[in-house]
PDB file of C-alpha atoms in Angstrom:
ATOM      1  CA  MET H 296      17.490 -14.962  -5.955  1.00 65.00           C
ATOM      2  CA  SER H 297      16.488 -15.133  -9.345  1.00 65.00           C
ATOM      3  CA  VAL H 298      14.510 -12.310 -10.841  1.00 60.00           C
ATOM      4  CA  ASP H 299      11.130 -14.485 -11.214  1.00 64.00           C
ATOM      5  CA  VAL H 300      11.454 -15.312  -7.307  1.00 67.00           C
ATOM      6  CA  ALA H 301      11.511 -11.762  -6.639  1.00 67.00           C
ATOM      7  CA  TYR H 302       8.855 -10.734  -8.939  1.00 58.00           C
ATOM      8  CA  ALA H 303       6.672 -13.630  -7.441  1.00 67.00           C
ATOM      9  CA  GLU H 304       7.264 -12.616  -3.892  1.00 68.00           C
ATOM     10  CA  LEU H 305       6.607  -9.067  -4.513  1.00 67.00           C
ATOM     11  CA  GLY H 306       3.215 -10.171  -5.904  1.00 64.00           C
ATOM     12  CA  ARG H 307       2.442 -12.451  -2.724  1.00 66.00           C
ATOM     13  CA  ILE H 308       2.735  -9.566  -0.041  1.00 64.00           C
ATOM     14  CA  LEU H 309      -0.671  -9.369   1.580  1.00 54.00           C
ATOM     15  CA  LEU H 310      -1.052  -5.873   1.570  1.00 55.00           C
ATOM     16  CA  ASP H 311      -3.973  -5.638   3.892  1.00 53.00           C
ATOM     17  CA  ARG H 312      -1.977  -7.531   6.483  1.00 64.00           C
ATOM     18  CA  THR H 313       1.398  -6.116   5.882  1.00 68.00           C
ATOM     19  CA  PRO H 314       2.385  -2.736   7.535  1.00 72.00           C
ATOM     20  CA  LEU H 315       3.563  -0.301   5.117  1.00 72.00           C
ATOM     21  CA  ASN H 316       7.071  -0.100   6.152  1.00 75.00           C
ATOM     22  CA  ALA H 317       7.427  -3.861   5.974  1.00 79.00           C
ATOM     23  CA  VAL H 318       6.428  -3.914   2.416  1.00 78.00           C
ATOM     24  CA  LEU H 319       8.938  -0.978   1.455  1.00 81.00           C
ATOM     25  CA  GLN H 320      11.608  -3.309   3.499  1.00 86.00           C
ATOM     26  CA  ARG H 321      11.127  -6.069   1.399  1.00 86.00           C
ATOM     27  CA  VAL H 322      11.155  -4.198  -1.690  1.00 87.00           C
ATOM     28  CA  ALA H 323      14.889  -2.848  -0.795  1.00 90.00           C
ATOM     29  CA  GLU H 324      15.782  -6.676   0.166  1.00 91.00           C
ATOM     30  CA  LEU H 325      14.628  -8.048  -2.826  1.00 90.00           C
ATOM     31  CA  ALA H 326      16.094  -5.531  -5.062  1.00 91.00           C
ATOM     32  CA  ARG H 327      19.688  -6.224  -3.672  1.00 93.00           C
ATOM     33  CA  ASP H 328      19.296  -9.794  -4.031  1.00 91.00           C
ATOM     34  CA  SER H 329      17.748  -9.797  -7.442  1.00 90.00           C
ATOM     35  CA  VAL H 330      19.668  -7.076  -9.506  1.00 93.00           C
ATOM     36  CA  PRO H 331      22.859  -8.043 -10.398  1.00 93.00           C
ATOM     37  CA  GLY H 332      25.691  -6.028  -9.209  1.00 94.00           C
ATOM     38  CA  ALA H 333      23.814  -4.464  -6.523  1.00 94.00           C
ATOM     39  CA  ASP H 334      25.358  -4.850  -3.033  1.00 94.00           C
ATOM     40  CA  GLU H 335      22.965  -2.251  -1.115  1.00 92.00           C
ATOM     41  CA  ALA H 336      19.745  -1.085  -1.987  1.00 93.00           C
ATOM     42  CA  SER H 337      17.549   1.500  -0.423  1.00 89.00           C
ATOM     43  CA  VAL H 338      13.726   3.094  -1.524  1.00 88.00           C
ATOM     44  CA  THR H 339      12.941   6.796  -1.527  1.00 84.00           C
ATOM     45  CA  VAL H 340       9.616   7.671  -1.381  1.00 81.00           C
ATOM     46  CA  VAL H 341       8.242  10.880  -2.440  1.00 73.00           C
ATOM     47  CA  GLN H 342       5.694  12.875  -0.331  1.00 68.00           C
ATOM     48  CA  GLY H 343       4.534  16.127  -2.066  1.00 64.00           C
ATOM     49  CA  ARG H 344       7.811  17.890  -2.726  1.00 63.00           C
ATOM     50  CA  ARG H 345       9.581  16.067  -0.238  1.00 67.00           C
ATOM     51  CA  ALA H 346      11.790  12.670  -0.540  1.00 65.00           C
ATOM     52  CA  THR H 347      12.751  10.301   2.429  1.00 70.00           C
ATOM     53  CA  SER H 348      14.598   7.291   2.811  1.00 66.00           C
ATOM     54  CA  VAL H 349      12.007   4.774   4.133  1.00 72.00           C
ATOM     55  CA  ALA H 350      13.648   1.493   3.688  1.00 81.00           C
ATOM     56  CA  PHE H 351      17.573   0.424   3.371  1.00 84.00           C
ATOM     57  CA  THR H 352      19.347  -2.984   3.684  1.00 88.00           C
ATOM     58  CA  GLY H 353      22.488  -1.236   5.227  1.00 82.00           C
ATOM     59  CA  ASN H 354      23.877   1.530   6.593  1.00 81.00           C
ATOM     60  CA  LEU H 355      25.799   2.723   3.372  1.00 82.00           C
ATOM     61  CA  ALA H 356      22.927   3.314   1.302  1.00 80.00           C
ATOM     62  CA  VAL H 357      21.012   5.498   4.199  1.00 75.00           C
ATOM     63  CA  GLN H 358      23.965   7.161   4.842  1.00 79.00           C
ATOM     64  CA  LEU H 359      24.234   8.291   0.786  1.00 83.00           C
ATOM     65  CA  ASP H 360      20.617   8.770   0.620  1.00 79.00           C
ATOM     66  CA  GLU H 361      20.734  11.152   3.813  1.00 76.00           C
ATOM     67  CA  ARG H 362      23.573  13.130   1.862  1.00 75.00           C
ATOM     68  CA  GLN H 363      21.619  13.621  -0.920  1.00 77.00           C
ATOM     69  CA  TYR H 364      18.624  15.488   1.055  1.00 73.00           C
ATOM     70  CA  GLU H 365      21.080  17.506   3.229  1.00 71.00           C
ATOM     71  CA  LEU H 366      22.778  18.855  -0.202  1.00 72.00           C
ATOM     72  CA  GLY H 367      18.894  19.163  -1.787  1.00 72.00           C
ATOM     73  CA  PHE H 368      19.825  17.051  -4.731  1.00 79.00           C
ATOM     74  CA  GLY H 369      21.127  14.049  -6.191  1.00 86.00           C
ATOM     75  CA  PRO H 370      20.413  10.928  -8.229  1.00 90.00           C
ATOM     76  CA  CYS H 371      18.030   9.417  -5.752  1.00 88.00           C
ATOM     77  CA  MET H 372      15.932  12.360  -5.353  1.00 86.00           C
ATOM     78  CA  ASP H 373      16.002  13.433  -9.150  1.00 88.00           C
ATOM     79  CA  ALA H 374      15.289   9.730  -9.809  1.00 90.00           C
ATOM     80  CA  ALA H 375      12.351  10.149  -7.066  1.00 87.00           C
ATOM     81  CA  MET H 376      11.048  13.258  -8.604  1.00 85.00           C
ATOM     82  CA  SER H 377      11.074  12.919 -12.327  1.00 87.00           C
ATOM     83  CA  GLY H 378      10.534   9.093 -12.541  1.00 88.00           C
ATOM     84  CA  GLN H 379      13.723   8.484 -14.699  1.00 91.00           C
ATOM     85  CA  THR H 380      16.554   6.359 -14.439  1.00 94.00           C
ATOM     86  CA  ILE H 381      19.779   8.116 -13.276  1.00 94.00           C
ATOM     87  CA  THR H 382      23.386   6.803 -13.111  1.00 94.00           C
ATOM     88  CA  ILE H 383      26.768   7.228 -11.921  1.00 93.00           C
ATOM     89  CA  ARG H 384      29.127   5.180 -13.996  1.00 91.00           C
ATOM     90  CA  ASN H 385      32.429   5.888 -11.810  1.00 91.00           C
ATOM     91  CA  THR H 386      32.188   7.959  -8.641  1.00 91.00           C
ATOM     92  CA  ALA H 387      35.990   7.807  -8.457  1.00 89.00           C
ATOM     93  CA  GLU H 388      36.127   9.965 -11.546  1.00 87.00           C
ATOM     94  CA  GLY H 389      33.390  12.369 -10.503  1.00 78.00           C
ATOM     95  CA  ASP H 390      30.241  13.331 -12.438  1.00 80.00           C
ATOM     96  CA  GLN H 391      29.345  16.234 -13.837  1.00 82.00           C
ATOM     97  CA  ALA H 392      25.896  16.403 -12.569  1.00 88.00           C
ATOM     98  CA  TYR H 393      26.559  15.159  -8.998  1.00 88.00           C
ATOM     99  CA  PRO H 394      30.076  15.911  -8.189  1.00 87.00           C
ATOM    100  CA  GLY H 395      29.621  16.362  -4.462  1.00 85.00           C
ATOM    101  CA  TYR H 396      27.544  13.484  -4.198  1.00 86.00           C
ATOM    102  CA  SER H 397      30.249  11.380  -6.374  1.00 89.00           C
ATOM    103  CA  GLU H 398      32.831  12.511  -3.987  1.00 88.00           C
ATOM    104  CA  VAL H 399      31.038  11.232  -0.684  1.00 86.00           C
ATOM    105  CA  ALA H 400      30.242   8.246  -2.614  1.00 89.00           C
ATOM    106  CA  ALA H 401      33.576   7.141  -3.658  1.00 91.00           C
ATOM    107  CA  ARG H 402      35.104   7.763  -0.015  1.00 88.00           C
ATOM    108  CA  ALA H 403      32.176   5.641   1.167  1.00 88.00           C
ATOM    109  CA  GLY H 404      33.569   2.855  -1.040  1.00 91.00           C
ATOM    110  CA  VAL H 405      30.553   2.820  -3.805  1.00 92.00           C
ATOM    111  CA  ARG H 406      31.892   3.048  -7.160  1.00 92.00           C
ATOM    112  CA  ALA H 407      28.242   3.270  -8.965  1.00 94.00           C
ATOM    113  CA  THR H 408      25.306   3.838  -8.470  1.00 94.00           C
ATOM    114  CA  LEU H 409      21.819   3.207 -10.352  1.00 96.00           C
ATOM    115  CA  SER H 410      18.635   5.082  -9.116  1.00 95.00           C
ATOM    116  CA  VAL H 411      15.097   3.713 -11.120  1.00 95.00           C
ATOM    117  CA  GLY H 412      12.366   6.103 -10.558  1.00 92.00           C
ATOM    118  CA  LEU H 413       9.047   4.404  -9.519  1.00 89.00           C
ATOM    119  CA  ALA H 414       6.267   5.566 -11.703  1.00 84.00           C
ATOM    120  CA  VAL H 415       2.453   4.183 -12.266  1.00 79.00           C
ATOM    121  CA  PRO H 416       0.805   6.171 -14.953  1.00 77.00           C
ATOM    122  CA  GLY H 417       0.131   9.623 -13.631  1.00 75.00           C
ATOM    123  CA  ARG H 418       2.302   9.401 -10.633  1.00 75.00           C
ATOM    124  CA  THR H 419       6.043   8.862  -9.399  1.00 78.00           C
ATOM    125  CA  VAL H 420       5.744   7.269  -5.596  1.00 81.00           C
ATOM    126  CA  GLY H 421       9.695   7.390  -5.454  1.00 87.00           C
ATOM    127  CA  ALA H 422      12.862   5.763  -6.462  1.00 90.00           C
ATOM    128  CA  LEU H 423      14.626   2.355  -6.114  1.00 93.00           C
ATOM    129  CA  ASN H 424      18.392   3.162  -5.151  1.00 93.00           C
ATOM    130  CA  LEU H 425      21.224   0.448  -5.886  1.00 95.00           C
ATOM    131  CA  TYR H 426      24.814   0.602  -5.000  1.00 94.00           C
ATOM    132  CA  ASP H 427      27.603  -1.187  -6.433  1.00 95.00           C
ATOM    133  CA  THR H 428      30.970  -1.398  -4.404  1.00 92.00           C
ATOM    134  CA  ARG H 429      32.793  -3.764  -7.005  1.00 87.00           C
ATOM    135  CA  GLY H 430      32.668  -1.840 -10.114  1.00 79.00           C
ATOM    136  CA  GLU H 431      30.169  -1.070 -13.058  1.00 73.00           C
ATOM    137  CA  SER H 432      28.073  -4.186 -12.990  1.00 88.00           C
ATOM    138  CA  VAL H 433      24.998  -2.814 -11.543  1.00 92.00           C
ATOM    139  CA  LEU H 434      25.141  -0.629 -14.982  1.00 93.00           C
ATOM    140  CA  THR H 435      25.403  -3.571 -17.206  1.00 94.00           C
ATOM    141  CA  PRO H 436      22.450  -3.894 -19.592  1.00 93.00           C
ATOM    142  CA  GLU H 437      21.040  -6.881 -18.103  1.00 93.00           C
ATOM    143  CA  SER H 438      21.583  -5.111 -14.565  1.00 94.00           C
ATOM    144  CA  ARG H 439      19.695  -2.140 -15.850  1.00 93.00           C
ATOM    145  CA  GLU H 440      17.016  -4.220 -17.600  1.00 92.00           C
ATOM    146  CA  VAL H 441      16.205  -6.406 -14.339  1.00 92.00           C
ATOM    147  CA  ALA H 442      16.141  -3.143 -12.089  1.00 93.00           C
ATOM    148  CA  THR H 443      13.959  -1.418 -14.561  1.00 92.00           C
ATOM    149  CA  VAL H 444      11.352  -4.067 -15.105  1.00 88.00           C
ATOM    150  CA  PHE H 445      11.434  -4.819 -11.038  1.00 88.00           C
ATOM    151  CA  ALA H 446      10.968  -1.167 -10.322  1.00 89.00           C
ATOM    152  CA  GLY H 447       7.606  -1.354 -12.444  1.00 87.00           C
ATOM    153  CA  HIS H 448       6.469  -4.387 -10.359  1.00 82.00           C
ATOM    154  CA  ALA H 449       7.670  -2.584  -7.223  1.00 83.00           C
ATOM    155  CA  ALA H 450       5.865   0.813  -7.966  1.00 85.00           C
ATOM    156  CA  ILE H 451       2.712  -1.065  -8.559  1.00 81.00           C
ATOM    157  CA  ALA H 452       3.196  -2.806  -4.827  1.00 77.00           C
ATOM    158  CA  LEU H 453       4.113   0.375  -3.248  1.00 77.00           C
ATOM    159  CA  THR H 454       1.025   2.381  -4.887  1.00 78.00           C
ATOM    160  CA  ASN H 455      -1.197  -0.290  -3.629  1.00 75.00           C
ATOM    161  CA  ALA H 456       0.663  -0.551  -0.377  1.00 71.00           C
ATOM    162  CA  LEU H 457       0.264   3.558   0.286  1.00 71.00           C
ATOM    163  CA  ALA H 458      -3.725   3.050  -0.806  1.00 73.00           C
ATOM    164  CA  VAL H 459      -4.447   0.419   1.818  1.00 70.00           C
ATOM    165  CA  GLU H 460      -2.451   2.475   4.246  1.00 66.00           C
ATOM    166  CA  SER H 461      -4.568   5.186   3.450  1.00 66.00           C
ATOM    167  CA  THR H 462      -7.611   3.374   3.434  1.00 65.00           C
ATOM    168  CA  ARG H 463      -6.715   1.853   6.841  1.00 65.00           C
ATOM    169  CA  GLU H 464      -6.293   4.985   8.471  1.00 62.00           C
ATOM    170  CA  LEU H 465      -9.532   6.330   7.057  1.00 54.00           C
ATOM    171  CA  ALA H 466     -11.176   3.421   8.785  1.00 61.00           C
ATOM    172  CA  GLU H 467      -9.405   3.798  11.937  1.00 64.00           C
ATOM    173  CA  GLN H 468     -10.137   7.555  11.839  1.00 57.00           C
ATOM    174  CA  LEU H 469     -13.898   6.482  11.383  1.00 56.00           C
ATOM    175  CA  GLN H 470     -13.583   3.856  14.338  1.00 64.00           C
ATOM    176  CA  ARG H 471     -12.647   6.855  16.469  1.00 66.00           C
ATOM    177  CA  ALA H 472     -15.163   8.861  15.234  1.00 62.00           C
ATOM    178  CA  MET H 473     -17.828   5.948  15.829  1.00 64.00           C
ATOM    179  CA  VAL H 474     -16.373   5.949  19.292  1.00 70.00           C
ATOM    180  CA  SER H 475     -16.318   9.006  20.233  1.00 75.00           C
ATOM    181  CA  ARG H 476     -20.269   9.341  19.496  1.00 73.00           C
ATOM    182  CA  ALA H 477     -21.028   6.367  21.564  1.00 78.00           C
ATOM    183  CA  VAL H 478     -19.193   8.029  24.364  1.00 84.00           C
ATOM    184  CA  ILE H 479     -20.826  11.229  23.866  1.00 82.00           C
ATOM    185  CA  GLU H 480     -24.390  10.003  23.760  1.00 82.00           C
ATOM    186  CA  GLN H 481     -23.749   8.145  27.120  1.00 87.00           C
ATOM    187  CA  ALA H 482     -22.525  11.427  28.378  1.00 88.00           C
ATOM    188  CA  LYS H 483     -25.694  13.284  27.361  1.00 87.00           C
ATOM    189  CA  GLY H 484     -28.072  10.408  29.117  1.00 88.00           C
ATOM    190  CA  ILE H 485     -25.886  10.926  32.366  1.00 90.00           C
ATOM    191  CA  ILE H 486     -26.080  14.706  32.304  1.00 89.00           C
ATOM    192  CA  ALA H 487     -29.867  14.578  31.488  1.00 88.00           C
ATOM    193  CA  VAL H 488     -30.593  12.306  34.588  1.00 89.00           C
ATOM    194  CA  GLN H 489     -28.393  14.674  36.368  1.00 87.00           C
ATOM    195  CA  ARG H 490     -29.595  17.723  35.611  1.00 87.00           C
ATOM    196  CA  GLY H 491     -33.538  16.603  34.837  1.00 89.00           C
ATOM    197  CA  ILE H 492     -33.179  18.181  31.262  1.00 89.00           C
ATOM    198  CA  ALA H 493     -33.613  16.788  27.886  1.00 88.00           C
ATOM    199  CA  PRO H 494     -31.004  14.785  26.222  1.00 83.00           C
ATOM    200  CA  GLU H 495     -30.702  17.686  23.427  1.00 80.00           C
ATOM    201  CA  GLN H 496     -30.560  20.632  26.310  1.00 87.00           C
ATOM    202  CA  ALA H 497     -27.754  18.017  28.081  1.00 87.00           C
ATOM    203  CA  PHE H 498     -25.594  17.936  24.765  1.00 83.00           C
ATOM    204  CA  ALA H 499     -25.813  22.063  24.464  1.00 82.00           C
ATOM    205  CA  LEU H 500     -24.463  22.350  27.906  1.00 85.00           C
ATOM    206  CA  LEU H 501     -22.027  19.641  27.210  1.00 83.00           C
ATOM    207  CA  SER H 502     -20.839  21.648  24.006  1.00 81.00           C
ATOM    208  CA  ARG H 503     -20.616  24.893  25.978  1.00 82.00           C
ATOM    209  CA  ARG H 504     -18.544  23.564  28.699  1.00 85.00           C
ATOM    210  CA  SER H 505     -16.287  22.425  25.771  1.00 82.00           C
ATOM    211  CA  GLN H 506     -15.867  25.510  24.499  1.00 78.00           C
ATOM    212  CA  ASP H 507     -15.756  27.450  27.418  1.00 82.00           C
ATOM    213  CA  SER H 508     -12.498  24.972  28.770  1.00 84.00           C
ATOM    214  CA  ASN H 509     -11.151  24.853  25.671  1.00 82.00           C
ATOM    215  CA  ARG H 510     -11.452  20.748  25.499  1.00 83.00           C
ATOM    216  CA  LYS H 511     -12.689  18.367  23.332  1.00 81.00           C
ATOM    217  CA  LEU H 512     -16.222  17.491  23.644  1.00 79.00           C
ATOM    218  CA  ALA H 513     -15.201  13.553  23.507  1.00 81.00           C
ATOM    219  CA  ASP H 514     -12.609  14.153  26.336  1.00 84.00           C
ATOM    220  CA  LEU H 515     -15.019  15.529  28.387  1.00 86.00           C
ATOM    221  CA  ALA H 516     -17.801  13.330  27.533  1.00 87.00           C
ATOM    222  CA  GLY H 517     -15.342  10.509  28.534  1.00 87.00           C
ATOM    223  CA  GLU H 518     -14.626  11.895  31.575  1.00 89.00           C
ATOM    224  CA  ALA H 519     -18.277  11.904  32.873  1.00 88.00           C
ATOM    225  CA  VAL H 520     -19.014   8.222  31.679  1.00 89.00           C
ATOM    226  CA  GLU H 521     -15.800   7.132  33.354  1.00 89.00           C
ATOM    227  CA  ALA H 522     -16.816   8.893  36.619  1.00 89.00           C
ATOM    228  CA  VAL H 523     -20.276   7.190  36.592  1.00 88.00           C
ATOM    229  CA  SER H 524     -18.442   3.945  36.146  1.00 87.00           C
ATOM    230  CA  GLN H 525     -16.303   4.314  39.086  1.00 89.00           C
ATOM    231  CA  GLY H 526     -19.427   5.403  41.102  1.00 86.00           C
ATOM    232  CA  ARG H 527     -18.331   9.154  41.274  1.00 88.00           C
ATOM    233  CA  ASP H 528     -20.303  12.413  40.769  1.00 86.00           C
ATOM    234  CA  PRO H 529     -19.689  13.390  37.442  1.00 83.00           C
ATOM    235  CA  GLY H 530     -19.961  16.708  38.520  1.00 81.00           C
ATOM    236  CA  TRP H 531     -22.587  18.026  36.348  1.00 81.00           C
TER     237      TRP H 531
END
């Protein structure tokens, strides 16, 4: 796949219609297919001080990523935390910074790695990790340039995707709150009628039972509404 095609596809991802995990997976696949010398790829995302591989193109990539998380450090984690580019040129010869990881990578058949931080102004969202099983071709000047430019586009796409996901979660929370409020209002009316009291008093009664039973107000209200809808005594 040409680099231009990969960039164009990143820009066409409809974030409001595409789940976050699908965006991340596509980023990994496009990186593998467009960066010369990359045989596998993964995407590491940072949440607080925790790094996690959220997308990968094969078992080899996730196996090596998880190995880093077990050790507590590695090129993927460091690139994700710092936003820098970190390379291991020859795993068979070892690497002074990551000797244990290099040994594991060499045994797994990886000969070189390239991890590029996914950074936007004021924030690093993760890292793009590329694995080369044939030699140092993923570390040529051309490959590094393509990976760096791709990572810039991917960082923007991921930042937008994370923002959309947060917005979606907020919208869902608000929707749930609206539904709960509507159910509580219905329950107030039911209790008010059954007890012959004002709606405000019905709400106070509902709140008191919620506290006494250590149950959510919305759950108690839902039970009252469901009982009436099924022709049963709501028990108030």
